[in-house]
Amino acid sequence: MRRRPFLDQRRPSFKRRWQQRPWWVRLALSLLLALACVLLLAVLLGSPDPGASPSTTTASSGSGATSSPLLRQRSYLEGITDGLNMTDEMLSARSFSRQLMDQIHLAKTYVVAAKEANNLQFAAELSAQIRRAQSILAHAAAHGGTVMEQEAEKAIRDMSVLLFQAQQLRYDSGITIMKLKGQIQSLEEKSKAEAEKSTKYGQIAAEELPKGLYCLGVRLTMEWFKSPELQRKFSDRSPAVQSNLRDNRLYHFCAFSDNILAVSVVVNSTAINSKHPEKIVFHLVTDELNYAPMRAWFAMNDYRGVTVEIQKVEDFTWLNASYVPVLKQLQNAATQKFYFSGSGSRGTPVKFRNPKYLSMLNHLRFYIPEIYPELQKVVFLDDDIVVQKDLSELFTINLNGNVMGAVETCMETFHRFHKYLNHSHPLIRAHFDPDACGWAFGMNVLDLIEWRNKNVTGIYHYWQERNADHTLWKLGSLPPGLLAFYGLVEALDPKWHVLGLGYTTVDPATIKEGAVLHYNGNMKPWLKIGMEKYKGFWDSYVDYSHPLIQQCFMR
């Protein structure tokens, strides 16, 4: 069979075809190609710079142009680096400083996890590598240079081995978080236990009678019984003094206490800051034990002409269990056990297991109209207060038909009715607003005429009888006071009564403007646990030059 001749069917090359074209065609195509290159170069030079800011791009491309998402992201990252004052070295992908710092942060987390797993040897190795890396960084910073490869290479490699080992030991973030949560819970429980212990010890310290006060009471008792002259000062009072005790044109204050020194500060500070101390009458009630020494003290000292009356609660024969519900409860063994042992389903807070809650002196404030039947208006003062201003204006305040004037304490939710009362009880829930404002005992203006008309003492008895099982409120005199005076309280300017000097920090400007400073809380100014920064206000009204004070407190 005869073969056909081979024909070269391959496509001519570009070079061959280009050479086959006429010379004038090749010249024209070359000129067109050169022109296209020039135009392309012009377009590239006129396009916006990808690294330019959005404002520059917008300005160059016209008012309708906007930057791309990529450009916005780049600008945002630049804002972060500026805000964090990051150096170029920290932004470099090859920065040894950044690698070391990243490893240090991760290693610190693994140290905690290793200790929690009781792998102390591994934790120690990690800690050693952390210190090594920190030393390299510190050396570079001290010499103003960067971390060099020969310094960091081995440290980074050794730390990487340990971090990998930590991952193999399952010290990952999830497990670490769980362990840290457990540790936090454990610390919270320990903190709670320590807080309860602190409260308990603080309560014990607050209940203890300081040696100086005990000494003063003993010495005053001796002075009273050996000095007929002191006794005559109270027994042979002039008709004018006796008249002052019932004169409603005068300023009548009352205080119920077994603390002689504290009451003397109340009387002294009121007298010193009064414009007319001769118009002040103080009605003091104490117990049998402190009756003689308190009379001796106020017989020895004259407070700028202030009239002082001293009575003892045991002389109020009408205060008996058949009339006073709380007295009937206080005489009950089960109630006393409740107060002191905190027995019950949830127990009684330590702060309420205080003998003062078993003292009738703490409950006399609800019987002021009966103790002073001829008086029309009285200002009640606690024995842990200091008076800084003249209080005569309190007797001219219009209470607008209310029984009591008091400073409200509802600036925070902590001091509203639901804090003190059991609003899950249907009787409380039906009659009282849980968000009603609380108010403070300690400095209260009392209209005794309105008190008698509205039978506030009877209301107080009603609620005390309903709370025989301690289901409406726990303990204290404030909760029944909130119930008895509900809707009958006129809010006073807060400057009249500044609270918190016995347990918290108070604004100095508020203290300066306050008329009455109240050391409510356990840290009383006459105790060693008192807050030192506030003791000076109280100490300035104690006569430390008195011989008996020096004998008992200055040794």
GROMACS .gro file of N, CA, C and O in nm, residues 213 216-225 230-231 233-234 237 254-267 282-303 308-313 361 383 546 548:
model
  248
  213LEU      N    1  -1.651   5.227  13.176
  213LEU     CA    2  -1.791   5.254  13.209
  213LEU      C    3  -1.832   5.183  13.338
  213LEU      O    4  -1.907   5.238  13.420
  216LEU      N    5  -1.682   5.381  13.624
  216LEU     CA    6  -1.754   5.505  13.646
  216LEU      C    7  -1.885   5.480  13.721
  216LEU      O    8  -1.919   5.555  13.815
  217GLY      N    9  -1.957   5.375  13.684
  217GLY     CA   10  -2.082   5.345  13.753
  217GLY      C   11  -2.060   5.311  13.899
  217GLY      O   12  -2.136   5.356  13.988
  218VAL      N   13  -1.956   5.231  13.928
  218VAL     CA   14  -1.927   5.192  14.067
  218VAL      C   15  -1.890   5.314  14.150
  218VAL      O   16  -1.940   5.334  14.262
  219ARG      N   17  -1.802   5.400  14.099
  219ARG     CA   18  -1.757   5.517  14.174
  219ARG      C   19  -1.869   5.617  14.197
  219ARG      O   20  -1.879   5.680  14.302
  220LEU      N   21  -1.955   5.634  14.097
  220LEU     CA   22  -2.069   5.725  14.113
  220LEU      C   23  -2.167   5.672  14.216
  220LEU      O   24  -2.227   5.750  14.294
  221THR      N   25  -2.186   5.541  14.219
  221THR     CA   26  -2.274   5.482  14.321
  221THR      C   27  -2.221   5.508  14.461
  221THR      O   28  -2.297   5.544  14.554
  222MET      N   29  -2.091   5.493  14.476
  222MET     CA   30  -2.028   5.521  14.606
  222MET      C   31  -2.044   5.667  14.644
  222MET      O   32  -2.075   5.700  14.760
  223GLU      N   33  -2.027   5.757  14.548
  223GLU     CA   34  -2.042   5.900  14.576
  223GLU      C   35  -2.185   5.933  14.616
  223GLU      O   36  -2.208   6.016  14.704
  224TRP      N   37  -2.280   5.869  14.550
  224TRP     CA   38  -2.420   5.896  14.579
  224TRP      C   39  -2.457   5.859  14.721
  224TRP      O   40  -2.521   5.936  14.793
  225PHE      N   41  -2.419   5.742  14.763
  225PHE     CA   42  -2.461   5.695  14.896
  225PHE      C   43  -2.381   5.756  15.010
  225PHE      O   44  -2.425   5.756  15.124
  230LEU      N   45  -2.558   6.540  14.749
  230LEU     CA   46  -2.599   6.502  14.614
  230LEU      C   47  -2.743   6.453  14.611
  230LEU      O   48  -2.820   6.485  14.519
  231GLN      N   49  -2.782   6.377  14.712
  231GLN     CA   50  -2.918   6.323  14.716
  231GLN      C   51  -3.021   6.435  14.731
  231GLN      O   52  -3.131   6.428  14.675
  233LYS      N   53  -3.008   6.730  14.607
  233LYS     CA   54  -3.027   6.804  14.483
  233LYS      C   55  -3.144   6.752  14.401
  233LYS      O   56  -3.207   6.827  14.326
  234PHE      N   57  -3.174   6.624  14.414
  234PHE     CA   58  -3.288   6.569  14.340
  234PHE      C   59  -3.414   6.560  14.426
  234PHE      O   60  -3.525   6.569  14.374
  237ARG      N   61  -3.610   6.961  14.515
  237ARG     CA   62  -3.612   7.050  14.400
  237ARG      C   63  -3.712   7.163  14.422
  237ARG      O   64  -3.819   7.142  14.478
  254CYS      N   65  -3.640   6.353  12.555
  254CYS     CA   66  -3.639   6.232  12.637
  254CYS      C   67  -3.539   6.133  12.581
  254CYS      O   68  -3.517   6.125  12.459
  255ALA      N   69  -3.477   6.058  12.672
  255ALA     CA   70  -3.381   5.953  12.634
  255ALA      C   71  -3.390   5.842  12.737
  255ALA      O   72  -3.405   5.868  12.857
  256PHE      N   73  -3.381   5.718  12.690
  256PHE     CA   74  -3.393   5.600  12.776
  256PHE      C   75  -3.265   5.519  12.761
  256PHE      O   76  -3.237   5.465  12.654
  257SER      N   77  -3.187   5.508  12.872
  257SER     CA   78  -3.056   5.445  12.858
  257SER      C   79  -3.003   5.399  12.993
  257SER      O   80  -3.041   5.452  13.098
  258ASP      N   81  -2.911   5.299  12.987
  258ASP     CA   82  -2.838   5.256  13.106
  258ASP      C   83  -2.690   5.292  13.095
  258ASP      O   84  -2.609   5.244  13.172
  259ASN      N   85  -2.657   5.377  12.996
  259ASN     CA   86  -2.518   5.419  12.973
  259ASN      C   87  -2.503   5.565  13.019
  259ASN      O   88  -2.543   5.658  12.949
  260ILE      N   89  -2.441   5.583  13.136
  260ILE     CA   90  -2.431   5.716  13.195
  260ILE      C   91  -2.348   5.810  13.109
  260ILE      O   92  -2.387   5.925  13.084
  261LEU      N   93  -2.232   5.764  13.064
  261LEU     CA   94  -2.145   5.851  12.986
  261LEU      C   95  -2.209   5.888  12.853
  261LEU      O   96  -2.198   6.004  12.810
  262ALA      N   97  -2.275   5.794  12.788
  262ALA     CA   98  -2.339   5.823  12.660
  262ALA      C   99  -2.450   5.927  12.677
  262ALA      O  100  -2.462   6.022  12.597
  263VAL      N  101  -2.532   5.912  12.780
  263VAL     CA  102  -2.640   6.008  12.804
  263VAL      C  103  -2.583   6.146  12.836
  263VAL      O  104  -2.638   6.249  12.794
  264SER      N  105  -2.471   6.150  12.908
  264SER     CA  106  -2.411   6.280  12.941
  264SER      C  107  -2.366   6.352  12.815
  264SER      O  108  -2.374   6.475  12.806
  265VAL      N  109  -2.317   6.277  12.714
  265VAL     CA  110  -2.279   6.339  12.587
  265VAL      C  111  -2.401   6.393  12.515
  265VAL      O  112  -2.396   6.502  12.456
  266VAL      N  113  -2.512   6.321  12.518
  266VAL     CA  114  -2.635   6.369  12.455
  266VAL      C  115  -2.679   6.501  12.518
  266VAL      O  116  -2.708   6.599  12.448
  267VAL      N  117  -2.682   6.505  12.652
  267VAL     CA  118  -2.726   6.626  12.722
  267VAL      C  119  -2.627   6.740  12.700
  267VAL      O  120  -2.665   6.854  12.671
  282PHE      N  121  -3.456   6.783  13.000
  282PHE     CA  122  -3.423   6.646  12.962
  282PHE      C  123  -3.491   6.549  13.056
  282PHE      O  124  -3.473   6.556  13.178
  283HIS      N  125  -3.569   6.456  12.999
  283HIS     CA  126  -3.636   6.352  13.075
  283HIS      C  127  -3.563   6.221  13.049
  283HIS      O  128  -3.570   6.166  12.937
  284LEU      N  129  -3.491   6.172  13.149
  284LEU     CA  130  -3.411   6.051  13.135
  284LEU      C  131  -3.475   5.937  13.213
  284LEU      O  132  -3.522   5.958  13.326
  285VAL      N  133  -3.476   5.818  13.152
  285VAL     CA  134  -3.524   5.698  13.221
  285VAL      C  135  -3.414   5.593  13.211
  285VAL      O  136  -3.360   5.568  13.102
  286THR      N  137  -3.381   5.530  13.324
  286THR     CA  138  -3.280   5.425  13.328
  286THR      C  139  -3.335   5.308  13.408
  286THR      O  140  -3.455   5.304  13.440
  287ASP      N  141  -3.249   5.214  13.443
  287ASP     CA  142  -3.294   5.098  13.520
  287ASP      C  143  -3.247   5.111  13.665
  287ASP      O  144  -3.176   5.205  13.703
  288GLU      N  145  -3.286   5.013  13.746
  288GLU     CA  146  -3.256   5.016  13.890
  288GLU      C  147  -3.106   5.022  13.916
  288GLU      O  148  -3.059   5.094  14.004
  289LEU      N  149  -3.029   4.947  13.840
  289LEU     CA  150  -2.885   4.939  13.862
  289LEU      C  151  -2.816   5.073  13.840
  289LEU      O  152  -2.721   5.108  13.911
  290ASN      N  153  -2.860   5.149  13.742
  290ASN     CA  154  -2.793   5.274  13.706
  290ASN      C  155  -2.865   5.398  13.756
  290ASN      O  156  -2.822   5.511  13.726
  291TYR      N  157  -2.971   5.380  13.836
  291TYR     CA  158  -3.050   5.493  13.884
  291TYR      C  159  -2.968   5.583  13.976
  291TYR      O  160  -2.960   5.705  13.956
  292ALA      N  161  -2.903   5.525  14.076
  292ALA     CA  162  -2.824   5.605  14.171
  292ALA      C  163  -2.703   5.670  14.104
  292ALA      O  164  -2.681   5.792  14.120
  293PRO      N  165  -2.619   5.598  14.029
  293PRO     CA  166  -2.503   5.663  13.967
  293PRO      C  167  -2.541   5.770  13.865
  293PRO      O  168  -2.472   5.870  13.853
  294MET      N  169  -2.652   5.752  13.793
  294MET     CA  170  -2.691   5.854  13.696
  294MET      C  171  -2.737   5.980  13.767
  294MET      O  172  -2.704   6.093  13.726
  295ARG      N  173  -2.809   5.966  13.878
  295ARG     CA  174  -2.848   6.085  13.955
  295ARG      C  175  -2.725   6.154  14.014
  295ARG      O  176  -2.716   6.277  14.016
  296ALA      N  177  -2.627   6.074  14.058
  296ALA     CA  178  -2.505   6.133  14.113
  296ALA      C  179  -2.432   6.214  14.006
  296ALA      O  180  -2.384   6.325  14.033
  297TRP      N  181  -2.422   6.161  13.887
  297TRP     CA  182  -2.349   6.231  13.780
  297TRP      C  183  -2.415   6.365  13.746
  297TRP      O  184  -2.348   6.468  13.735
  298PHE      N  185  -2.547   6.365  13.728
  298PHE     CA  186  -2.613   6.489  13.689
  298PHE      C  187  -2.631   6.585  13.808
  298PHE      O  188  -2.658   6.703  13.787
  299ALA      N  189  -2.614   6.534  13.930
  299ALA     CA  190  -2.609   6.624  14.045
  299ALA      C  191  -2.473   6.693  14.054
  299ALA      O  192  -2.462   6.807  14.099
  300MET      N  193  -2.368   6.623  14.010
  300MET     CA  194  -2.231   6.680  14.013
  300MET      C  195  -2.207   6.781  13.902
  300MET      O  196  -2.121   6.869  13.915
  301ASN      N  197  -2.278   6.769  13.792
  301ASN     CA  198  -2.247   6.849  13.673
  301ASN      C  199  -2.366   6.935  13.633
  301ASN      O  200  -2.481   6.889  13.634
  302ASP      N  201  -2.336   7.057  13.598
  302ASP     CA  202  -2.440   7.151  13.554
  302ASP      C  203  -2.420   7.177  13.405
  302ASP      O  204  -2.315   7.224  13.363
  303TYR      N  205  -2.520   7.149  13.325
  303TYR     CA  206  -2.510   7.164  13.181
  303TYR      C  207  -2.581   7.293  13.136
  303TYR      O  208  -2.690   7.290  13.081
  308VAL      N  209  -3.284   6.857  13.433
  308VAL     CA  210  -3.275   6.713  13.409
  308VAL      C  211  -3.363   6.638  13.508
  308VAL      O  212  -3.354   6.658  13.630
  309GLU      N  213  -3.449   6.553  13.454
  309GLU     CA  214  -3.532   6.464  13.535
  309GLU      C  215  -3.485   6.321  13.510
  309GLU      O  216  -3.464   6.281  13.396
  310ILE      N  217  -3.469   6.244  13.618
  310ILE     CA  218  -3.423   6.104  13.607
  310ILE      C  219  -3.525   6.013  13.675
  310ILE      O  220  -3.561   6.035  13.791
  311GLN      N  221  -3.572   5.913  13.601
  311GLN     CA  222  -3.665   5.814  13.654
  311GLN      C  223  -3.609   5.674  13.625
  311GLN      O  224  -3.521   5.657  13.541
  312LYS      N  225  -3.665   5.576  13.695
  312LYS     CA  226  -3.627   5.437  13.668
  312LYS      C  227  -3.750   5.361  13.620
  312LYS      O  228  -3.862   5.382  13.667
  313VAL      N  229  -3.726   5.270  13.528
  313VAL     CA  230  -3.835   5.201  13.462
  313VAL      C  231  -3.912   5.113  13.559
  313VAL      O  232  -4.032   5.088  13.542
  361LEU      N  233  -3.619   4.912  12.848
  361LEU     CA  234  -3.574   5.044  12.806
  361LEU      C  235  -3.582   5.060  12.654
  361LEU      O  236  -3.602   5.171  12.604
  383ASP      N  237  -2.932   5.724  12.284
  383ASP     CA  238  -2.813   5.757  12.363
  383ASP      C  239  -2.684   5.748  12.284
  383ASP      O  240  -2.576   5.779  12.336
  546HIS      N  241  -1.276   6.576  13.430
  546HIS     CA  242  -1.350   6.538  13.551
  546HIS      C  243  -1.269   6.433  13.628
  546HIS      O  244  -1.218   6.337  13.567
  548LEU      N  245  -1.346   6.179  13.819
  548LEU     CA  246  -1.391   6.040  13.805
  548LEU      C  247  -1.361   5.986  13.665
  548LEU      O  248  -1.327   5.867  13.650
   0.00000   0.00000   0.00000
